[in-house]
Coordinates of C-alpha atoms in Angstrom, one line a residue:
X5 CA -79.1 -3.2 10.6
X6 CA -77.3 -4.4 14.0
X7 CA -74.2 -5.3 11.8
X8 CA -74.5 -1.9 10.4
X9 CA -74.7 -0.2 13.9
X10 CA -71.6 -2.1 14.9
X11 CA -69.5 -1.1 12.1
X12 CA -70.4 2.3 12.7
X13 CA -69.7 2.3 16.2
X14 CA -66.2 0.9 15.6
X15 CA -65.2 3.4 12.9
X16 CA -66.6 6.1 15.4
X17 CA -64.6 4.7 18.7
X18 CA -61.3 4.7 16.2
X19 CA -61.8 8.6 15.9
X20 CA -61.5 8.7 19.4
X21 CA -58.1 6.5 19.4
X22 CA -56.7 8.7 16.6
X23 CA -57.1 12.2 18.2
X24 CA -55.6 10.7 20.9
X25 CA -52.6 9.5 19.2
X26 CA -52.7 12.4 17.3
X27 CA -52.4 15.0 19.9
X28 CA -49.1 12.3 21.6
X29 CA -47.7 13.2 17.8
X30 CA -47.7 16.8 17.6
X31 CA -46.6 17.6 21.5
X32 CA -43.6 15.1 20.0
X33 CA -42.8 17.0 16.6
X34 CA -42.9 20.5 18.4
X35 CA -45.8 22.9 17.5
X36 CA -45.1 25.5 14.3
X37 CA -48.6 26.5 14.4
X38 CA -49.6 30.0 13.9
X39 CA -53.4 29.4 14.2
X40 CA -55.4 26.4 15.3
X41 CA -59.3 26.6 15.1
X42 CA -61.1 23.6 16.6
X43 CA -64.3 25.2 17.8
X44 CA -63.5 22.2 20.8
X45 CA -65.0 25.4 22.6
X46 CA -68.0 28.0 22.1
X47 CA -66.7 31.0 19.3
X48 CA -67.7 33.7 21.0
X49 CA -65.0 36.2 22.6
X50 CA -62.2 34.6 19.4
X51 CA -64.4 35.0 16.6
X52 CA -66.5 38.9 15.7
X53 CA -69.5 38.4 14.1
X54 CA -70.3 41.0 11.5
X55 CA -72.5 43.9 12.8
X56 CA -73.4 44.7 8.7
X57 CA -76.9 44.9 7.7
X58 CA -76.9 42.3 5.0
X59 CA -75.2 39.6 6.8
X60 CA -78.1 38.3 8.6
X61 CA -77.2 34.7 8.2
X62 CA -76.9 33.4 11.8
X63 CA -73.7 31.4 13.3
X64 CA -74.1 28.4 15.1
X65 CA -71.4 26.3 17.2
X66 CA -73.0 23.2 16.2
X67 CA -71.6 19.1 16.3
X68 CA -70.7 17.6 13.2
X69 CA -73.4 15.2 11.9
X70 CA -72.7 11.7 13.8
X71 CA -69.6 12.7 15.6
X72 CA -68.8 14.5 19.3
X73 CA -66.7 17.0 17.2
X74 CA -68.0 20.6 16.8
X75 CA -67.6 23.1 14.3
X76 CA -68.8 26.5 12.9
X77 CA -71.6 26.1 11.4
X78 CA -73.9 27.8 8.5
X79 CA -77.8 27.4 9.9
X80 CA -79.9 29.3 7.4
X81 CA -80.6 28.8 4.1
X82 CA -80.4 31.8 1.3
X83 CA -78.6 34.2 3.8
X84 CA -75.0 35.8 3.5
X85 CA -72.9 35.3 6.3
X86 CA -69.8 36.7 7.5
X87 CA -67.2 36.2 10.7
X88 CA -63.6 36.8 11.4
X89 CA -60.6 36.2 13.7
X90 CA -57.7 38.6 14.4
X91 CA -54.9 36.3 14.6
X92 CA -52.0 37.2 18.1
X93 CA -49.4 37.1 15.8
X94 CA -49.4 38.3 11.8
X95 CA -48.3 35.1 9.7
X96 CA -45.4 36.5 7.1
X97 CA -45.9 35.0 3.9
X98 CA -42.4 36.0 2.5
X99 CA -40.4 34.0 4.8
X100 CA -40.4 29.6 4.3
X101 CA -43.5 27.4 3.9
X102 CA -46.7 28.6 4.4
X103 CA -49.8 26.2 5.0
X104 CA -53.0 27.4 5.2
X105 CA -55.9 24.5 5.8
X106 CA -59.5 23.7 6.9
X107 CA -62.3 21.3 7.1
X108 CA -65.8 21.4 5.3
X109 CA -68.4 19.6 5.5
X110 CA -71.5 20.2 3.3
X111 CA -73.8 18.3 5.6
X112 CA -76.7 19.4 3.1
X113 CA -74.7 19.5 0.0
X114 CA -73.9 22.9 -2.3
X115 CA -75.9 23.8 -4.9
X116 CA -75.4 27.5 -5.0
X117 CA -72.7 29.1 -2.5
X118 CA -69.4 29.3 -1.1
X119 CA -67.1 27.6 1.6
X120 CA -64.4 29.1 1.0
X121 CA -61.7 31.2 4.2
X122 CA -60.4 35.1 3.5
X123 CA -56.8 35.6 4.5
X124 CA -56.9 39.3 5.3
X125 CA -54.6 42.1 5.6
X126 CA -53.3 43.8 8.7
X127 CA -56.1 46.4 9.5
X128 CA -54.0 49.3 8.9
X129 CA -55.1 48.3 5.5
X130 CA -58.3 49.7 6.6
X131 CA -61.2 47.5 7.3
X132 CA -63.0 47.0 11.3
X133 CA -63.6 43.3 12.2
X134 CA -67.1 44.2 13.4
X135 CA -67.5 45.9 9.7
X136 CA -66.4 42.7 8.0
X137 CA -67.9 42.2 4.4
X138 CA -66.9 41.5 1.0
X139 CA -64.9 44.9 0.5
X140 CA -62.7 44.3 3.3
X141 CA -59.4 43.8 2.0
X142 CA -58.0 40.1 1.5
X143 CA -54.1 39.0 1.0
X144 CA -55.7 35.5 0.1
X145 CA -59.3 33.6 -0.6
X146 CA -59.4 29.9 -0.3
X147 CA -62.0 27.3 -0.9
X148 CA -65.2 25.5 -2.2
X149 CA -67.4 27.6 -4.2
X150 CA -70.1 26.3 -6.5
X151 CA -72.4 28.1 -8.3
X152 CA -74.1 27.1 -12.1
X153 CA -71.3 27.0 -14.3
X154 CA -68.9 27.6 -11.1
X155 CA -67.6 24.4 -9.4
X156 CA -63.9 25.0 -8.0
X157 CA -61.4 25.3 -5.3
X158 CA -60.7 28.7 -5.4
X159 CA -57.5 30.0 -4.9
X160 CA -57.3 33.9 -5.4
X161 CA -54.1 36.2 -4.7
X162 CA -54.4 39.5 -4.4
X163 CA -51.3 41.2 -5.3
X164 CA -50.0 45.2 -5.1
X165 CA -48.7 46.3 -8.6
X166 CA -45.2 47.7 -7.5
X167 CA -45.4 50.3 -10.2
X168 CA -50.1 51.6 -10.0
X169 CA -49.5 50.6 -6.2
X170 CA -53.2 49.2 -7.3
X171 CA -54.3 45.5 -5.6
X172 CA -55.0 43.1 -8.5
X173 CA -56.9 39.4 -8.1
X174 CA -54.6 37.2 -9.6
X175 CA -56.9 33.7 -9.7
X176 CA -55.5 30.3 -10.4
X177 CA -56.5 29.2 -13.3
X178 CA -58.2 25.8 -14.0
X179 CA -58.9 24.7 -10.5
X180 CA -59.8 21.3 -8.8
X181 CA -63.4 20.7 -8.2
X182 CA -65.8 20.5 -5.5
X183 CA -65.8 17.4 -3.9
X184 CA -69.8 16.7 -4.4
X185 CA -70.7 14.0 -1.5
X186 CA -71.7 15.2 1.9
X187 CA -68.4 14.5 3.9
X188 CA -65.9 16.4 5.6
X189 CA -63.5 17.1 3.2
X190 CA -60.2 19.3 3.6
X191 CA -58.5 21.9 1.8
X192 CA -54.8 22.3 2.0
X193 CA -52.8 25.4 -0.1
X194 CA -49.0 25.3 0.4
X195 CA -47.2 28.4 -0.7
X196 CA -43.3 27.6 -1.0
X197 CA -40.1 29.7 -0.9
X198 CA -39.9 28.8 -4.8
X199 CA -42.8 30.4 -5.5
X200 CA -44.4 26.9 -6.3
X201 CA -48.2 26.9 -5.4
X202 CA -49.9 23.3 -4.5
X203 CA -53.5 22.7 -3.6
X204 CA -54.6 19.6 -1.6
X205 CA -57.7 18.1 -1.5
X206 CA -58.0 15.0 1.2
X207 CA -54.1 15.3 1.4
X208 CA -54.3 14.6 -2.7
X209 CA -52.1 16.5 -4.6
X210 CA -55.1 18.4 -7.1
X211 CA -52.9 21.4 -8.6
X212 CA -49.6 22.4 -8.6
X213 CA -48.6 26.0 -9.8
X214 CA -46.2 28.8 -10.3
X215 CA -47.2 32.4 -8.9
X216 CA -44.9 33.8 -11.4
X217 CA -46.0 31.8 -14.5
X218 CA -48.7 33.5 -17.0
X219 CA -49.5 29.9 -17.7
X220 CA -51.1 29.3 -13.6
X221 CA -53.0 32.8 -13.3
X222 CA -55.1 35.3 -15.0
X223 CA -53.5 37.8 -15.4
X224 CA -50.4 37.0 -14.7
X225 CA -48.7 38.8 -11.9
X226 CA -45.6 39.7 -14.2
X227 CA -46.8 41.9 -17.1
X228 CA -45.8 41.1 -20.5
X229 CA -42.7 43.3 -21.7
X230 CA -44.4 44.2 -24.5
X231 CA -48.0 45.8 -25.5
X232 CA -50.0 46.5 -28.6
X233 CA -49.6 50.3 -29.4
X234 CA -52.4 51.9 -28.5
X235 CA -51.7 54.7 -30.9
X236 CA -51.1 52.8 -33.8
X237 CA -53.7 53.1 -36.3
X238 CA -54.8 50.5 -39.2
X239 CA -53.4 52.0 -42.9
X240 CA -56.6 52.9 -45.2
X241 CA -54.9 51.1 -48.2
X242 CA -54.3 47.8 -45.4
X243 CA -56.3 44.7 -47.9
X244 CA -57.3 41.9 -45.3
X245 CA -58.8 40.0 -47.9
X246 CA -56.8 36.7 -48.6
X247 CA -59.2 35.6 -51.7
X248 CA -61.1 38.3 -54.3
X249 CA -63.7 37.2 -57.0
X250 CA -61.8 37.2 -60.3
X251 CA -62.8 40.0 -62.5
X252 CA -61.4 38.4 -65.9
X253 CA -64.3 35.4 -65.2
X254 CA -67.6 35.5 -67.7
X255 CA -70.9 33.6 -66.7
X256 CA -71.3 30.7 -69.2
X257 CA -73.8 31.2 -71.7
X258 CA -75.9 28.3 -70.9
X259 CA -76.1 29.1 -67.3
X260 CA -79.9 29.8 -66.3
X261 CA -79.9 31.5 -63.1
X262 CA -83.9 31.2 -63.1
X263 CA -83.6 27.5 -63.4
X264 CA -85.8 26.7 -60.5
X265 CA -83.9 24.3 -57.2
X266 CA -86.9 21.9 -57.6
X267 CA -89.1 20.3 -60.1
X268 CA -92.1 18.4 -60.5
X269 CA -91.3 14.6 -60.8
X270 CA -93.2 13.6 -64.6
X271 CA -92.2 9.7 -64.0
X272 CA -93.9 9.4 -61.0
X273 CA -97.1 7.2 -60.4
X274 CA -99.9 7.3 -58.3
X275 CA -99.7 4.3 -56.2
X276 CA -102.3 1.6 -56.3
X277 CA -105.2 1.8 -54.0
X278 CA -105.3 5.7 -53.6
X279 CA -108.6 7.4 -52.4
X280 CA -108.9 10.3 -54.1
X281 CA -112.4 11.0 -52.7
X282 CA -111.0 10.1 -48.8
X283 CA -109.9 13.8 -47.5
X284 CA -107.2 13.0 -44.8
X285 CA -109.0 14.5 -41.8
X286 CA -113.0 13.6 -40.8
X287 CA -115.1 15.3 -38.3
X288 CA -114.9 13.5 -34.9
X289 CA -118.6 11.1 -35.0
X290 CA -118.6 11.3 -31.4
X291 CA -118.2 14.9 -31.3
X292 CA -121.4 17.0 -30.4
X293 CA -121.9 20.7 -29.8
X294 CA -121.4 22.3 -26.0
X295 CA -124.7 23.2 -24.4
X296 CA -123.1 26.6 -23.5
X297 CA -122.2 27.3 -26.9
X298 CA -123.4 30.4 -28.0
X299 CA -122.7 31.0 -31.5
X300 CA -122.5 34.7 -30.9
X301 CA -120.1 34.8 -29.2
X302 CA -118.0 31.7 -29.8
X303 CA -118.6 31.7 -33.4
X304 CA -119.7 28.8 -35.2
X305 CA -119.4 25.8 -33.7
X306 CA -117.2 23.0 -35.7
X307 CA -116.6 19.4 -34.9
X308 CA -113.2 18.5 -34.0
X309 CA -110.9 16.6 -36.9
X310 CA -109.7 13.0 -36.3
X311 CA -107.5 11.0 -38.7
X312 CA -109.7 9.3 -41.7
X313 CA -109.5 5.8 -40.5
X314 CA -110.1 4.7 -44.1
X315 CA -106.7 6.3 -44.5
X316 CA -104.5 4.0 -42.6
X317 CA -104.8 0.7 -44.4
X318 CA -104.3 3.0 -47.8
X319 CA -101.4 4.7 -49.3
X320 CA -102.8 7.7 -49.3
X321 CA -106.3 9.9 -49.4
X322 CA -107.3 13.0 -51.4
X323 CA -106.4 14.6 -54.4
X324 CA -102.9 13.0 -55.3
X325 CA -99.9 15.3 -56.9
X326 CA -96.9 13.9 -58.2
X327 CA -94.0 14.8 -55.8
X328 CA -91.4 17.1 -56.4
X329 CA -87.3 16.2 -57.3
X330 CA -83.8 17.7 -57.3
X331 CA -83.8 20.0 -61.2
X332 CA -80.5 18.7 -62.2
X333 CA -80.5 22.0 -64.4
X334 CA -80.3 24.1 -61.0
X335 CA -77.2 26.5 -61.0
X336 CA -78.2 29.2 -58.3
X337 CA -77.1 32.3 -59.1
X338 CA -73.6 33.2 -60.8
X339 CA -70.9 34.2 -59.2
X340 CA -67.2 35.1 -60.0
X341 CA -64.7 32.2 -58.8
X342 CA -62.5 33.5 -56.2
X343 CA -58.6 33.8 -56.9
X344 CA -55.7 34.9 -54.5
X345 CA -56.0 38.5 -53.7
X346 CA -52.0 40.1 -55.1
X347 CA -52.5 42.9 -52.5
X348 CA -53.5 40.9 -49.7
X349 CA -51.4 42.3 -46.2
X350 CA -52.9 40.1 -43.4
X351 CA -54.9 40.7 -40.9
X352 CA -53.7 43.7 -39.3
X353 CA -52.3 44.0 -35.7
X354 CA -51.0 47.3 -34.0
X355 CA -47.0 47.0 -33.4
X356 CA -45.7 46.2 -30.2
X357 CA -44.2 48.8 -28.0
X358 CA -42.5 48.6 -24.7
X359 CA -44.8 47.8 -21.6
X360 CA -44.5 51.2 -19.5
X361 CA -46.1 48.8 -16.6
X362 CA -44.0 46.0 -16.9
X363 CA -41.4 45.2 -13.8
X364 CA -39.2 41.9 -12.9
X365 CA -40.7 40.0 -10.0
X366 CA -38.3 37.3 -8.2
X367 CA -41.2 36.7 -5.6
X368 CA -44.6 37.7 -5.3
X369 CA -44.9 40.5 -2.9
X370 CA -47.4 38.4 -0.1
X371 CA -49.2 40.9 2.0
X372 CA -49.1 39.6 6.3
X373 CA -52.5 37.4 7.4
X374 CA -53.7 39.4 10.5
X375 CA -57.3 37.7 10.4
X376 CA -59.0 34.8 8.8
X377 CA -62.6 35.0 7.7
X378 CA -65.7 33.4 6.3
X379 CA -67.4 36.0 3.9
X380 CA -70.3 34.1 2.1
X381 CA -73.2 34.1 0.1
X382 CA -75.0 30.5 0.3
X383 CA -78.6 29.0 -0.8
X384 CA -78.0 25.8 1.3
X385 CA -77.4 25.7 5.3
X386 CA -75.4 22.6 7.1
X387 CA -72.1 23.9 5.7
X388 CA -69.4 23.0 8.8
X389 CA -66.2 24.7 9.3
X390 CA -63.7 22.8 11.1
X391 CA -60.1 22.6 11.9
X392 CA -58.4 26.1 10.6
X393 CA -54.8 25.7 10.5
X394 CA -52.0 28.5 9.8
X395 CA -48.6 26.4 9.9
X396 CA -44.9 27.2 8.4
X397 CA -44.3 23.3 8.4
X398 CA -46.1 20.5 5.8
X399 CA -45.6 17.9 8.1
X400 CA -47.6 19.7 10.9
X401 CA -50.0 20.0 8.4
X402 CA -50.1 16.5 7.5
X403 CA -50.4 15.4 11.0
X404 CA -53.5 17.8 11.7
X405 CA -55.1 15.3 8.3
X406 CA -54.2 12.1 9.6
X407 CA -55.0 13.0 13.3
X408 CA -58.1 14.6 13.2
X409 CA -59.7 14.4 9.6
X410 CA -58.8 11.0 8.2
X411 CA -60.3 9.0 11.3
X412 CA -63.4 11.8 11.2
X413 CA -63.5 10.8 7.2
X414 CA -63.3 7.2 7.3
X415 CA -65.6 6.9 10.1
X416 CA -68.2 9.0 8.0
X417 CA -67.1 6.6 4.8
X418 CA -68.0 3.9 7.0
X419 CA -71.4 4.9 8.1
X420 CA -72.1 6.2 4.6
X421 CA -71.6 2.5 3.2
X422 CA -73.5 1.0 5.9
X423 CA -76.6 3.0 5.4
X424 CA -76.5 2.5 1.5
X425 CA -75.9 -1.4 2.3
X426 CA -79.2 -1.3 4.9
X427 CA -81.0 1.7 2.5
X428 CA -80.3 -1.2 -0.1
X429 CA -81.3 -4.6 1.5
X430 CA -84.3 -2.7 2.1
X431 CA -85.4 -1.5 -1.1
X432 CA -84.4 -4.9 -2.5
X433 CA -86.2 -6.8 0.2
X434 CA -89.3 -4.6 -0.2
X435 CA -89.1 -4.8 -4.1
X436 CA -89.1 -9.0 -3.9
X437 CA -91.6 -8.9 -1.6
X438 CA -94.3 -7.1 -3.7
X439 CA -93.2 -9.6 -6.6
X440 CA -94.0 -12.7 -3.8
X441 CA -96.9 -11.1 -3.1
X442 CA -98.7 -10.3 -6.7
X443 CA -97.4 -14.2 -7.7
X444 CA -99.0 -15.7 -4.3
X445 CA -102.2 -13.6 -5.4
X446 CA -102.5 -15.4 -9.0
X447 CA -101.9 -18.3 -7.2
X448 CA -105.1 -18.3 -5.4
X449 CA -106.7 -18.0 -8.8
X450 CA -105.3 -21.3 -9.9
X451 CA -108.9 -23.6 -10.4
X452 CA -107.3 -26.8 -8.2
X453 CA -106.9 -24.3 -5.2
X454 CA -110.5 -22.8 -5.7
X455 CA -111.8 -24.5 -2.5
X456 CA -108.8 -22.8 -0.7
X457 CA -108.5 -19.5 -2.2
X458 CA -110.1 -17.2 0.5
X459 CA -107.4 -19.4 2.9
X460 CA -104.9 -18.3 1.1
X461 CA -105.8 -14.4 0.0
X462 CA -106.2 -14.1 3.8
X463 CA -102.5 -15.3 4.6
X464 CA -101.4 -12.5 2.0
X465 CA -103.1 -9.8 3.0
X466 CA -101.8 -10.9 6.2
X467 CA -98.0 -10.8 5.4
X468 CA -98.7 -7.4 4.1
X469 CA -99.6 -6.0 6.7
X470 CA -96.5 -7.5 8.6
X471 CA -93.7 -8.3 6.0
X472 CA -92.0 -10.1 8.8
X473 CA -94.3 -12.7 8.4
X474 CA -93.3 -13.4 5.0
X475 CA -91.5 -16.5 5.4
X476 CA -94.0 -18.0 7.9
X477 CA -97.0 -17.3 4.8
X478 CA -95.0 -18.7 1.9
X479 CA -94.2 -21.7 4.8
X480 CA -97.8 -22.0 5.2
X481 CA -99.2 -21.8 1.1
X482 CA -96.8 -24.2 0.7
X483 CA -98.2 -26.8 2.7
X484 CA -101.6 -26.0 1.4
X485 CA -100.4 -26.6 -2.1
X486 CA -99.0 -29.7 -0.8
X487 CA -101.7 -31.3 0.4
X488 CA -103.9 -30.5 -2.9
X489 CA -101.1 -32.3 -4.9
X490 CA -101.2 -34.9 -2.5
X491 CA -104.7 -35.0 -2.7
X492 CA -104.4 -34.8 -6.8
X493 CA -101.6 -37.6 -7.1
X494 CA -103.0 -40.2 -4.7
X495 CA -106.5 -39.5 -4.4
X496 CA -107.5 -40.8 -7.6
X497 CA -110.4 -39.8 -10.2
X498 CA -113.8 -39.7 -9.3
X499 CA -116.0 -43.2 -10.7
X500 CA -116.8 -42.7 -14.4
X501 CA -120.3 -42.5 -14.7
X502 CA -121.5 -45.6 -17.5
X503 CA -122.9 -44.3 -20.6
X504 CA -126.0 -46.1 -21.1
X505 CA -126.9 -46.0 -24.6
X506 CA -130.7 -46.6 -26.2
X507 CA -131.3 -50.1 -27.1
X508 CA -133.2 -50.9 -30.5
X509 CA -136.8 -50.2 -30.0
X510 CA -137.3 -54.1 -31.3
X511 CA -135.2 -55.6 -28.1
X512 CA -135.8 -52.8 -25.3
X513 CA -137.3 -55.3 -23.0
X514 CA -135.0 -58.1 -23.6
X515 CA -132.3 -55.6 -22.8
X516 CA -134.1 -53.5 -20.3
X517 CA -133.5 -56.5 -17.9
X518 CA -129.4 -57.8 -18.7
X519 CA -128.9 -53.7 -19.1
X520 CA -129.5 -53.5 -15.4
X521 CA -127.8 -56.6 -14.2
X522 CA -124.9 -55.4 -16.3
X523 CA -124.7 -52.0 -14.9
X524 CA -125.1 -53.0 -11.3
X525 CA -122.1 -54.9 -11.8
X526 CA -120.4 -52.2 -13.8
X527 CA -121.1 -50.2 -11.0
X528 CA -119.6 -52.4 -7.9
X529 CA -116.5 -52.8 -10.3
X530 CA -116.1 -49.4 -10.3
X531 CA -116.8 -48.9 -7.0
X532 CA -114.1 -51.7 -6.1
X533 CA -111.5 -50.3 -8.1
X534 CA -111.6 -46.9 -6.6
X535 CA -112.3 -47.4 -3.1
X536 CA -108.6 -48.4 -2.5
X537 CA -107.0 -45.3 -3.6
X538 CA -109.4 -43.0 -1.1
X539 CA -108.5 -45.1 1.6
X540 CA -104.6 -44.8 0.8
X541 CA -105.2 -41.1 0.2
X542 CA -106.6 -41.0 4.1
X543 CA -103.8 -42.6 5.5
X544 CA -100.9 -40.6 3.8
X545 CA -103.0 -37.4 5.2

């Protein structure tokens, strides 16, 4: 665990040594930022709150699990939120590189909810920052969101038609993912002067798209040039049908449509050892009738069935039938084989006219970014916001990652691993001490350790109670074992006790006599022999 805290504290004092170097970097490149977010400070005065009834979800400026950074926080579960910033100046999405990027961290993780940034229109667009909700008009919406089936990194531009004057979402299809661990991640979208579209997760290239291609959104921001004609109306005579039954065919005379599918099987046997009287099912013996039965109301009462026991040793009980088989003179019902249809057309389409909404596109039409804001429905709190960047330059970008996320990440990575490795050792140590215990615990049941069992339960129950003793018991039931081995080895066997068997009744007094001078002396020779080995026994203890 001290390793553990160390590592941690190193990855957390290089955070420290990056922002440093990190803020030497961008005063050196030049600063081409058009908004930076780092809720260093308090929001309040930069950021409005939204004044709407159902955004009761509460705004905190909060520090980022483990770190001295703060962010914007989400604090309440199952709540919708929204909050937005006017920016000084409107970013101009037509001219050069755009970046937009931000940091999230789902501190709680995301099971239902979004984390995703609006991108919203000057306000002559009409929307009030202290009116701020979903309706509010959007150039672009970014991010996490992850819902059931839902689980992507939004990216949704919403376009005017140049013809309906009408704002259509035009979403990115097939998306990246949702990172689904509970560190700060960030979100990079780069919109080029080629139209080219690429979305960054953790400075890793995820997607890379076309805003003019039909292939990268639904629907595409071109129209196709052409369009089914609404006016156009299938022929009555129009035959869809590839395949018709063939009128010329005849049912075969032998073919018996009442020929049942199955049939009884005549060749079958009843197998050996069947009890015909058995039934399958007996009344439970140990079933007996409730005391609050009444049999007025609950009817009459019935024991419950159990499986005939008889039954499972037998290949069968009750009456036996022969089983059924396939009828191989089963033909179903007749019908007329189907041939080509000779008047067959295809499957009918309207024609195509020309698109009366169609129009050539060289560039998407990007509205400004006056304001950037979170508008979100969410079951989990702990969602962070972090680091908001508008930038007209990748590298600046780039830097913002490698200065202030990466160390952020890899210090979080760090502590992450060092929790899993102590979370771990733990578990592990905890799970083989539980096995030393239960094997220490038939131990004491062995019979040569019966004089030192309660000794050695008591040492157990013991290290229970403080596993830190562990060690110092299975030191100590050691040595106890030891010396009983010791004891077992060198100690010898007790003196055999001489079998004296009856003398015949004829020479019992001649033999009563020699009988007892022999077994004295059987005696001291035992008595001889094993004497020695208790003494060496004494002096190895």
């Amino acid at each position: 665990m001290r390793r553990a805290r160390v590592t941690v504290g190193l990855a957390l004092f290089s955070v420290v040594l990056a922002v440093i170097s990190f803020a030497q970097q961008l005063r050196a490149t030049g600063d081409k930022t058009i908004l930076f977010e780092s809720f260093d400070e308090p929001f309040e005065g930069r950021w409005i709150v939204s004044e709407k009834d159902e955004y009761k979800g509460v705004w905190k400026h909060s520090k980022s699990e483990g770190h001295e950074d703060f962010g914007l926080l989400v604090s309440e579960k199952a709540r919708k939120y929204a909050i937005v910033r006017e920016l000084e100046n409107e970013a101009d999405l037509k001219e050069g590189t755009t970046v937009l990027q931000f940091e999230t961290r789902l501190q709680n993780g995301l099971e239902c909810g979004g984390a995703y940034l609006k991108y919203l229109r000057p306000q002559e667009a009409g929307w009030v920052a202290k009116e701020f909700d979903n309706d509010s008009p959007y150039s672009i919406m970014f991010g996490p969101d992850k819902c059931g089936g839902t689980n992507k990194v939004h990216f949704i531009l919403k376009h005017k038609n140049p013809k309906s004057g009408e704002y259509v979402e035009h979403h990115l299809k097939f998306p990246p993912s949702v990172p689904s661990d509970k560190l700060t991640h960030v979100y990079t979208a780069i919109l080029k002067p080629d139209n080219e579209l690429r979305i960054l997760v953790d400075g890793e290239e995820k997607k890379k798209a076309n805003f003019l291609s039909s292939e990268d959104f639904e629907p595409s921001l071109i129209p196709a040039k052409t369009i089914p004609d609404p006016d156009d109306k299938k022929p009555e005579d129009w035959d869809e049908r590839s395949k018709i039954p063939d009128s010329n065919a005849v049912k075969p005379d032998d073919w018996d449509e009442d020929a049942p599918m199955e049939i009884e099987d005549v060749d079958a046997v009843k197998p050996e050892g069947w009890l015909d009287d058995e039934p399958e099912e007996i009344d439970e013996p140990e079933a007996s009738k409730p005391e609050d039965w009444d049999d007025e109301e609950d009817g009459e009462w019935e024991a419950p069935k159990i499986q005939n026991p008889k039954c499972e040793s037998a290949p069968g009980c009750g009456e036996w039938k022969r089983p059924m088989k396939s009828n191989p003179a089963y033909k179903g019902k007749w019908r007329a084989p189907l041939i080509d249809n000779p008047s067959y057309k295809g499957i009918w389409k309207p024609q195509e006219i020309a698109n009366p909404d169609y129009f050539e596109l060289e560039k998407p039409d990007f509205e400004p970014i006056a304001a950037v804001g979170i508008e979100i429905w969410t079951m989990q709190d702990g969602i962070l916001f972090d680091n908001i960047l508008i930038a007209k330059d990748e590298a600046e970008a780039a830097l913002h990652r490698e200065g202030l996320w990466k160390p952020k990440f890899d210090a979080e990575k760090e502590k992450q691993k060092a929790e899993e490795a102590a979370a771990t050792g733990s578990d592990g140590l905890a799970g083989i001490q539980k096995k030393v215990f239960d094997l220490l615990y038939k131990v004491a049941d062995i019979p040569f350790l019966k004089d030192h069992k309660d000794k050695i339960i008591e040492l157990v129950e013991k290290a229970e109670k403080q596993p830190n003793l562990t060690i110092g018991v299975l030191v100590s039931i050691a040595v106890v074992i030891l010396t009983v081995f010791v004891k077992i080895i060198f100690g010898g066997k007790k003196a055999a006790k001489v079998e004296k068997k009856p003398a015949p009744a004829a020479a019992a007094t001649e033999a009563s006599s020699k009988e007892e001078s022999s077994g004295e002396k059987e005696e001291k020779d035992e008595s001889t022999s094993t004497a020695a080995p208790r003494r060496r026994t004494t002096r190895r203890e």
